[in-house]
């Protein structure tokens, strides 16, 4: 991995004969005449899914049919984009257009040409492109449930995703494992999904632990409560409560709930990383999350079980220590900030109450086992429903066959409205609540949308964009940035100094004339990851450019170049690069590869 980036952040040098002056800044960019602090105004797009009482998409609405509120106040809709699917073709309306137009018109003269063009990606605007991330949480799945759902997912991807849709695949094993970055290669994705069915899943271990815990507590309670034991007879005669397993039950409960809480926090962390890596992906993002549920409150069902068995041994107030609802709300807020909708699937389908057998019943408490199991089902489904509802997605629960619900998800992908508005003031990064109203909504109709957003700082967007390029190969390069590495040099400590060259065409950079020179300002962000997946956090260098007035004509057809020296271990490394032209307000993100150590100079 990267051992160091020179000069605390980066080491840099100027190339000989370079006609501009580049300086590394310790903190902020230059100020004074010619430079101003710019406010980065961005259009906030809110995707809206409208269905009628019959559950089918409602088409034909315009901007005047909606009211958009931010933090409780109405705001004008500055951008409107409507998409609908008709006979396998996408139609769009922009602004106040009444008639929808085909997104990709096809000639009708030659039927073979029509079929060929339908199989090719449509020219979707980048801000409306669809990226679908499938996250299979093996840590919270049993193999049988996962593979049953996977068979329907493969059919869904094959039959209902369009050629222009980009798809990625990630799993939890239990750490986050990016199995395939975004691609529209359906054959490659299908092979990856088939291979995944052979991978072990971990939820069976937690299910067995829960079953054994309930059984052990029951056994201790039954043994301690036997009426042929002298101490029990004496307690009954004295009118005292019987059963000496309260301490045992409490200790076992706390150990179990703590373990479940730790595992759930790891699952939330992995989900947060997926959401974070999707942040710089342009357009709409859908995160399809498959699990056997995750607990909102760690061990909630066992708390109720022990409380009913030993009334004074535990207080249900103690459950608040194991309540993870705030973390799930923060996860949903992060997804909203990234224009990501959760589509969650409970792979268990219709569940059987596992403790409803005669052996699982508690003496003297008829029906308790069924109640405890129902609490568990609700607890495991609650986060799936919260994440979907808060982000405008859908939750698929209590369904042995998920394809009917997947078809509804496909309707969301192909039939939606995008409402855009421009904030009128600079944002401080706080969270904003969103409400969308269909003015004349008929009874039974529904309107879904993400419930809020957080405007991000330039720094946050650059960090997330660099990570997305590094981890997901999400590259956007409107500036035409090029990255090259020069031969590495071995160091005395066994590591290598690797020179990396960044080049940007001068014509893509915005320069401000001032005091006899043309000035610019650039942010350069770098992060690296080795073959074992160990990665550095993105690190920034702020640079200024000054081109003398009499030399501007010399650089018109050339490139601005900057060198940085990285200290790396031997082996292959991915390099994520983010570059922002602060004056022009444009940025680029790309990824390169460096094979360190092969043929290095000594």
PDB file of N, CA and C in Angstrom, residues 249-321:
ATOM      1  N   UNK A 249     -30.492 -16.068  33.131  1.00  0.00           N
ATOM      2  CA  UNK A 249     -31.171 -15.542  31.947  1.00  0.00           C
ATOM      3  C   UNK A 249     -30.685 -14.133  31.622  1.00  0.00           C
ATOM      4  N   UNK A 250     -30.527 -13.304  32.642  1.00  0.00           N
ATOM      5  CA  UNK A 250     -30.088 -11.928  32.413  1.00  0.00           C
ATOM      6  C   UNK A 250     -28.678 -11.894  31.820  1.00  0.00           C
ATOM      7  N   UNK A 251     -27.780 -12.680  32.387  1.00  0.00           N
ATOM      8  CA  UNK A 251     -26.404 -12.687  31.895  1.00  0.00           C
ATOM      9  C   UNK A 251     -26.330 -13.173  30.446  1.00  0.00           C
ATOM     10  N   UNK A 252     -27.096 -14.214  30.147  1.00  0.00           N
ATOM     11  CA  UNK A 252     -27.102 -14.735  28.783  1.00  0.00           C
ATOM     12  C   UNK A 252     -27.702 -13.718  27.811  1.00  0.00           C
ATOM     13  N   UNK A 253     -28.754 -13.037  28.243  1.00  0.00           N
ATOM     14  CA  UNK A 253     -29.391 -12.020  27.407  1.00  0.00           C
ATOM     15  C   UNK A 253     -28.421 -10.895  27.073  1.00  0.00           C
ATOM     16  N   UNK A 254     -27.733 -10.371  28.078  1.00  0.00           N
ATOM     17  CA  UNK A 254     -26.838  -9.241  27.845  1.00  0.00           C
ATOM     18  C   UNK A 254     -25.681  -9.619  26.923  1.00  0.00           C
ATOM     19  N   UNK A 255     -25.164 -10.823  27.093  1.00  0.00           N
ATOM     20  CA  UNK A 255     -24.076 -11.268  26.217  1.00  0.00           C
ATOM     21  C   UNK A 255     -24.569 -11.399  24.775  1.00  0.00           C
ATOM     22  N   UNK A 256     -25.764 -11.960  24.621  1.00  0.00           N
ATOM     23  CA  UNK A 256     -26.324 -12.148  23.278  1.00  0.00           C
ATOM     24  C   UNK A 256     -26.639 -10.801  22.625  1.00  0.00           C
ATOM     25  N   UNK A 257     -27.316  -9.908  23.352  1.00  0.00           N
ATOM     26  CA  UNK A 257     -27.689  -8.608  22.787  1.00  0.00           C
ATOM     27  C   UNK A 257     -26.450  -7.794  22.420  1.00  0.00           C
ATOM     28  N   UNK A 258     -25.411  -7.860  23.244  1.00  0.00           N
ATOM     29  CA  UNK A 258     -24.181  -7.142  22.928  1.00  0.00           C
ATOM     30  C   UNK A 258     -23.522  -7.668  21.670  1.00  0.00           C
ATOM     31  N   UNK A 259     -23.531  -8.986  21.501  1.00  0.00           N
ATOM     32  CA  UNK A 259     -22.942  -9.584  20.309  1.00  0.00           C
ATOM     33  C   UNK A 259     -23.726  -9.197  19.054  1.00  0.00           C
ATOM     34  N   UNK A 260     -25.065  -9.244  19.142  1.00  0.00           N
ATOM     35  CA  UNK A 260     -25.900  -8.866  17.996  1.00  0.00           C
ATOM     36  C   UNK A 260     -25.701  -7.392  17.656  1.00  0.00           C
ATOM     37  N   UNK A 261     -25.599  -6.550  18.676  1.00  0.00           N
ATOM     38  CA  UNK A 261     -25.377  -5.118  18.429  1.00  0.00           C
ATOM     39  C   UNK A 261     -24.060  -4.891  17.690  1.00  0.00           C
ATOM     40  N   UNK A 262     -23.007  -5.568  18.120  1.00  0.00           N
ATOM     41  CA  UNK A 262     -21.710  -5.404  17.454  1.00  0.00           C
ATOM     42  C   UNK A 262     -21.784  -5.835  15.992  1.00  0.00           C
ATOM     43  N   UNK A 263     -22.420  -6.979  15.745  1.00  0.00           N
ATOM     44  CA  UNK A 263     -22.532  -7.464  14.365  1.00  0.00           C
ATOM     45  C   UNK A 263     -23.376  -6.521  13.514  1.00  0.00           C
ATOM     46  N   UNK A 264     -24.445  -5.986  14.095  1.00  0.00           N
ATOM     47  CA  UNK A 264     -25.308  -5.080  13.332  1.00  0.00           C
ATOM     48  C   UNK A 264     -24.585  -3.780  13.018  1.00  0.00           C
ATOM     49  N   UNK A 265     -23.788  -3.286  13.945  1.00  0.00           N
ATOM     50  CA  UNK A 265     -22.989  -2.090  13.663  1.00  0.00           C
ATOM     51  C   UNK A 265     -22.027  -2.333  12.505  1.00  0.00           C
ATOM     52  N   UNK A 266     -21.437  -3.522  12.452  1.00  0.00           N
ATOM     53  CA  UNK A 266     -20.559  -3.852  11.327  1.00  0.00           C
ATOM     54  C   UNK A 266     -21.340  -3.867  10.016  1.00  0.00           C
ATOM     55  N   UNK A 267     -22.567  -4.392  10.055  1.00  0.00           N
ATOM     56  CA  UNK A 267     -23.399  -4.422   8.847  1.00  0.00           C
ATOM     57  C   UNK A 267     -23.762  -3.012   8.399  1.00  0.00           C
ATOM     58  N   UNK A 268     -24.087  -2.140   9.349  1.00  0.00           N
ATOM     59  CA  UNK A 268     -24.417  -0.755   9.003  1.00  0.00           C
ATOM     60  C   UNK A 268     -23.191  -0.047   8.441  1.00  0.00           C
ATOM     61  N   UNK A 269     -22.018  -0.310   9.023  1.00  0.00           N
ATOM     62  CA  UNK A 269     -20.790   0.303   8.512  1.00  0.00           C
ATOM     63  C   UNK A 269     -20.541  -0.099   7.059  1.00  0.00           C
ATOM     64  N   UNK A 270     -20.758  -1.383   6.750  1.00  0.00           N
ATOM     65  CA  UNK A 270     -20.547  -1.850   5.382  1.00  0.00           C
ATOM     66  C   UNK A 270     -21.550  -1.202   4.431  1.00  0.00           C
ATOM     67  N   UNK A 271     -22.816  -1.113   4.851  1.00  0.00           N
ATOM     68  CA  UNK A 271     -23.823  -0.447   4.022  1.00  0.00           C
ATOM     69  C   UNK A 271     -23.469   1.021   3.805  1.00  0.00           C
ATOM     70  N   UNK A 272     -22.969   1.666   4.847  1.00  0.00           N
ATOM     71  CA  UNK A 272     -22.581   3.075   4.730  1.00  0.00           C
ATOM     72  C   UNK A 272     -21.454   3.246   3.721  1.00  0.00           C
ATOM     73  N   UNK A 273     -20.527   2.294   3.700  1.00  0.00           N
ATOM     74  CA  UNK A 273     -19.429   2.371   2.730  1.00  0.00           C
ATOM     75  C   UNK A 273     -19.946   2.227   1.303  1.00  0.00           C
ATOM     76  N   UNK A 274     -20.928   1.343   1.105  1.00  0.00           N
ATOM     77  CA  UNK A 274     -21.510   1.203  -0.231  1.00  0.00           C
ATOM     78  C   UNK A 274     -22.159   2.515  -0.654  1.00  0.00           C
ATOM     79  N   UNK A 275     -22.959   3.103   0.245  1.00  0.00           N
ATOM     80  CA  UNK A 275     -23.638   4.365  -0.059  1.00  0.00           C
ATOM     81  C   UNK A 275     -22.612   5.460  -0.350  1.00  0.00           C
ATOM     82  N   UNK A 276     -21.566   5.513   0.456  1.00  0.00           N
ATOM     83  CA  UNK A 276     -20.534   6.541   0.270  1.00  0.00           C
ATOM     84  C   UNK A 276     -19.850   6.389  -1.079  1.00  0.00           C
ATOM     85  N   UNK A 277     -19.557   5.149  -1.469  1.00  0.00           N
ATOM     86  CA  UNK A 277     -18.886   4.929  -2.749  1.00  0.00           C
ATOM     87  C   UNK A 277     -19.783   5.243  -3.937  1.00  0.00           C
ATOM     88  N   UNK A 278     -21.107   5.216  -3.724  1.00  0.00           N
ATOM     89  CA  UNK A 278     -22.026   5.550  -4.807  1.00  0.00           C
ATOM     90  C   UNK A 278     -22.193   7.050  -4.982  1.00  0.00           C
ATOM     91  N   UNK A 279     -21.660   7.834  -4.055  1.00  0.00           N
ATOM     92  CA  UNK A 279     -21.996   9.256  -3.988  1.00  0.00           C
ATOM     93  C   UNK A 279     -21.639  10.018  -5.254  1.00  0.00           C
ATOM     94  N   UNK A 280     -20.502   9.717  -5.858  1.00  0.00           N
ATOM     95  CA  UNK A 280     -20.071  10.475  -7.037  1.00  0.00           C
ATOM     96  C   UNK A 280     -20.621   9.902  -8.332  1.00  0.00           C
ATOM     97  N   UNK A 281     -21.368   8.816  -8.241  1.00  0.00           N
ATOM     98  CA  UNK A 281     -21.968   8.232  -9.432  1.00  0.00           C
ATOM     99  C   UNK A 281     -23.042   9.171  -9.962  1.00  0.00           C
ATOM    100  N   UNK A 282     -22.998   9.537 -11.232  1.00  0.00           N
ATOM    101  CA  UNK A 282     -23.983  10.493 -11.744  1.00  0.00           C
ATOM    102  C   UNK A 282     -25.373   9.881 -11.847  1.00  0.00           C
ATOM    103  N   UNK A 283     -26.384  10.740 -11.773  1.00  0.00           N
ATOM    104  CA  UNK A 283     -27.752  10.307 -12.010  1.00  0.00           C
ATOM    105  C   UNK A 283     -28.389   9.607 -10.828  1.00  0.00           C
ATOM    106  N   UNK A 284     -29.375   8.762 -11.136  1.00  0.00           N
ATOM    107  CA  UNK A 284     -30.143   8.053 -10.115  1.00  0.00           C
ATOM    108  C   UNK A 284     -29.404   6.793  -9.685  1.00  0.00           C
ATOM    109  N   UNK A 285     -29.482   6.492  -8.389  1.00  0.00           N
ATOM    110  CA  UNK A 285     -28.869   5.278  -7.863  1.00  0.00           C
ATOM    111  C   UNK A 285     -29.915   4.463  -7.113  1.00  0.00           C
ATOM    112  N   UNK A 286     -29.938   3.169  -7.376  1.00  0.00           N
ATOM    113  CA  UNK A 286     -30.812   2.246  -6.654  1.00  0.00           C
ATOM    114  C   UNK A 286     -29.937   1.199  -5.991  1.00  0.00           C
ATOM    115  N   UNK A 287     -30.094   1.041  -4.686  1.00  0.00           N
ATOM    116  CA  UNK A 287     -29.331   0.048  -3.931  1.00  0.00           C
ATOM    117  C   UNK A 287     -30.287  -1.077  -3.537  1.00  0.00           C
ATOM    118  N   UNK A 288     -30.149  -2.226  -4.195  1.00  0.00           N
ATOM    119  CA  UNK A 288     -30.984  -3.392  -3.911  1.00  0.00           C
ATOM    120  C   UNK A 288     -30.277  -4.214  -2.838  1.00  0.00           C
ATOM    121  N   UNK A 289     -30.848  -4.219  -1.641  1.00  0.00           N
ATOM    122  CA  UNK A 289     -30.217  -4.850  -0.478  1.00  0.00           C
ATOM    123  C   UNK A 289     -30.978  -6.121  -0.129  1.00  0.00           C
ATOM    124  N   UNK A 290     -30.274  -7.260  -0.143  1.00  0.00           N
ATOM    125  CA  UNK A 290     -30.888  -8.559   0.117  1.00  0.00           C
ATOM    126  C   UNK A 290     -30.333  -9.113   1.427  1.00  0.00           C
ATOM    127  N   UNK A 291     -31.227  -9.405   2.374  1.00  0.00           N
ATOM    128  CA  UNK A 291     -30.825  -9.948   3.674  1.00  0.00           C
ATOM    129  C   UNK A 291     -32.004 -10.686   4.283  1.00  0.00           C
ATOM    130  N   UNK A 292     -31.728 -11.479   5.310  1.00  0.00           N
ATOM    131  CA  UNK A 292     -32.797 -12.088   6.104  1.00  0.00           C
ATOM    132  C   UNK A 292     -33.240 -11.122   7.202  1.00  0.00           C
ATOM    133  N   UNK A 293     -33.183  -9.838   6.904  1.00  0.00           N
ATOM    134  CA  UNK A 293     -33.510  -8.825   7.890  1.00  0.00           C
ATOM    135  C   UNK A 293     -32.309  -8.482   8.750  1.00  0.00           C
ATOM    136  N   UNK A 294     -32.358  -7.306   9.355  1.00  0.00           N
ATOM    137  CA  UNK A 294     -31.359  -6.866  10.332  1.00  0.00           C
ATOM    138  C   UNK A 294     -32.120  -6.251  11.504  1.00  0.00           C
ATOM    139  N   UNK A 295     -31.634  -6.422  12.725  1.00  0.00           N
ATOM    140  CA  UNK A 295     -32.421  -5.971  13.883  1.00  0.00           C
ATOM    141  C   UNK A 295     -32.370  -4.465  14.081  1.00  0.00           C
ATOM    142  N   UNK A 296     -33.524  -3.883  14.360  1.00  0.00           N
ATOM    143  CA  UNK A 296     -33.576  -2.478  14.753  1.00  0.00           C
ATOM    144  C   UNK A 296     -33.098  -2.324  16.194  1.00  0.00           C
ATOM    145  N   UNK A 297     -33.503  -3.271  17.054  1.00  0.00           N
ATOM    146  CA  UNK A 297     -33.052  -3.306  18.450  1.00  0.00           C
ATOM    147  C   UNK A 297     -32.397  -4.664  18.671  1.00  0.00           C
ATOM    148  N   UNK A 298     -31.129  -4.668  18.990  1.00  0.00           N
ATOM    149  CA  UNK A 298     -30.401  -5.928  19.149  1.00  0.00           C
ATOM    150  C   UNK A 298     -30.998  -6.741  20.293  1.00  0.00           C
ATOM    151  N   UNK A 299     -31.463  -7.956  19.983  1.00  0.00           N
ATOM    152  CA  UNK A 299     -31.984  -8.849  21.006  1.00  0.00           C
ATOM    153  C   UNK A 299     -33.346  -8.468  21.549  1.00  0.00           C
ATOM    154  N   UNK A 300     -34.132  -7.675  20.826  1.00  0.00           N
ATOM    155  CA  UNK A 300     -35.419  -7.206  21.355  1.00  0.00           C
ATOM    156  C   UNK A 300     -36.322  -8.369  21.756  1.00  0.00           C
ATOM    157  N   UNK A 301     -36.408  -9.394  20.919  1.00  0.00           N
ATOM    158  CA  UNK A 301     -37.297 -10.516  21.220  1.00  0.00           C
ATOM    159  C   UNK A 301     -36.861 -11.251  22.485  1.00  0.00           C
ATOM    160  N   UNK A 302     -35.553 -11.356  22.722  1.00  0.00           N
ATOM    161  CA  UNK A 302     -35.071 -12.056  23.917  1.00  0.00           C
ATOM    162  C   UNK A 302     -35.316 -11.203  25.165  1.00  0.00           C
ATOM    163  N   UNK A 303     -35.260  -9.883  25.030  1.00  0.00           N
ATOM    164  CA  UNK A 303     -35.628  -9.019  26.155  1.00  0.00           C
ATOM    165  C   UNK A 303     -37.054  -9.319  26.604  1.00  0.00           C
ATOM    166  N   UNK A 304     -37.980  -9.380  25.653  1.00  0.00           N
ATOM    167  CA  UNK A 304     -39.377  -9.660  26.006  1.00  0.00           C
ATOM    168  C   UNK A 304     -39.529 -11.067  26.576  1.00  0.00           C
ATOM    169  N   UNK A 305     -38.782 -12.008  26.017  1.00  0.00           N
ATOM    170  CA  UNK A 305     -38.850 -13.390  26.496  1.00  0.00           C
ATOM    171  C   UNK A 305     -38.432 -13.481  27.964  1.00  0.00           C
ATOM    172  N   UNK A 306     -37.290 -12.873  28.294  1.00  0.00           N
ATOM    173  CA  UNK A 306     -36.799 -12.929  29.674  1.00  0.00           C
ATOM    174  C   UNK A 306     -37.703 -12.121  30.603  1.00  0.00           C
ATOM    175  N   UNK A 307     -38.200 -10.977  30.132  1.00  0.00           N
ATOM    176  CA  UNK A 307     -39.056 -10.141  30.976  1.00  0.00           C
ATOM    177  C   UNK A 307     -40.345 -10.863  31.336  1.00  0.00           C
ATOM    178  N   UNK A 308     -40.901 -11.635  30.412  1.00  0.00           N
ATOM    179  CA  UNK A 308     -42.125 -12.369  30.711  1.00  0.00           C
ATOM    180  C   UNK A 308     -41.850 -13.571  31.600  1.00  0.00           C
ATOM    181  N   UNK A 309     -40.652 -14.125  31.481  1.00  0.00           N
ATOM    182  CA  UNK A 309     -40.313 -15.301  32.277  1.00  0.00           C
ATOM    183  C   UNK A 309     -39.960 -14.912  33.711  1.00  0.00           C
ATOM    184  N   UNK A 310     -39.204 -13.818  33.848  1.00  0.00           N
ATOM    185  CA  UNK A 310     -38.766 -13.338  35.168  1.00  0.00           C
ATOM    186  C   UNK A 310     -39.075 -11.846  35.234  1.00  0.00           C
ATOM    187  N   UNK A 311     -40.215 -11.499  35.760  1.00  0.00           N
ATOM    188  CA  UNK A 311     -40.743 -10.145  35.633  1.00  0.00           C
ATOM    189  C   UNK A 311     -39.808  -9.074  36.169  1.00  0.00           C
ATOM    190  N   UNK A 312     -39.142  -9.333  37.274  1.00  0.00           N
ATOM    191  CA  UNK A 312     -38.327  -8.288  37.892  1.00  0.00           C
ATOM    192  C   UNK A 312     -36.835  -8.432  37.605  1.00  0.00           C
ATOM    193  N   UNK A 313     -36.478  -9.336  36.708  1.00  0.00           N
ATOM    194  CA  UNK A 313     -35.052  -9.545  36.439  1.00  0.00           C
ATOM    195  C   UNK A 313     -34.509  -8.571  35.400  1.00  0.00           C
ATOM    196  N   UNK A 314     -35.393  -7.977  34.621  1.00  0.00           N
ATOM    197  CA  UNK A 314     -34.949  -7.108  33.535  1.00  0.00           C
ATOM    198  C   UNK A 314     -35.976  -6.007  33.337  1.00  0.00           C
ATOM    199  N   UNK A 315     -35.519  -4.834  32.963  1.00  0.00           N
ATOM    200  CA  UNK A 315     -36.413  -3.734  32.616  1.00  0.00           C
ATOM    201  C   UNK A 315     -36.323  -3.505  31.114  1.00  0.00           C
ATOM    202  N   UNK A 316     -37.480  -3.372  30.475  1.00  0.00           N
ATOM    203  CA  UNK A 316     -37.477  -3.156  29.031  1.00  0.00           C
ATOM    204  C   UNK A 316     -36.834  -1.827  28.660  1.00  0.00           C
ATOM    205  N   UNK A 317     -36.713  -0.917  29.631  1.00  0.00           N
ATOM    206  CA  UNK A 317     -36.027   0.351  29.361  1.00  0.00           C
ATOM    207  C   UNK A 317     -34.572   0.098  28.981  1.00  0.00           C
ATOM    208  N   UNK A 318     -34.014  -1.007  29.478  1.00  0.00           N
ATOM    209  CA  UNK A 318     -32.616  -1.323  29.172  1.00  0.00           C
ATOM    210  C   UNK A 318     -32.402  -1.597  27.688  1.00  0.00           C
ATOM    211  N   UNK A 319     -33.487  -1.856  26.952  1.00  0.00           N
ATOM    212  CA  UNK A 319     -33.348  -2.095  25.513  1.00  0.00           C
ATOM    213  C   UNK A 319     -32.831  -0.869  24.771  1.00  0.00           C
ATOM    214  N   UNK A 320     -33.044   0.323  25.336  1.00  0.00           N
ATOM    215  CA  UNK A 320     -32.620   1.534  24.632  1.00  0.00           C
ATOM    216  C   UNK A 320     -31.119   1.539  24.352  1.00  0.00           C
ATOM    217  N   UNK A 321     -30.365   0.846  25.194  1.00  0.00           N
ATOM    218  CA  UNK A 321     -28.917   0.769  24.980  1.00  0.00           C
ATOM    219  C   UNK A 321     -28.582  -0.009  23.708  1.00  0.00           C
TER     220      UNK A 321
END
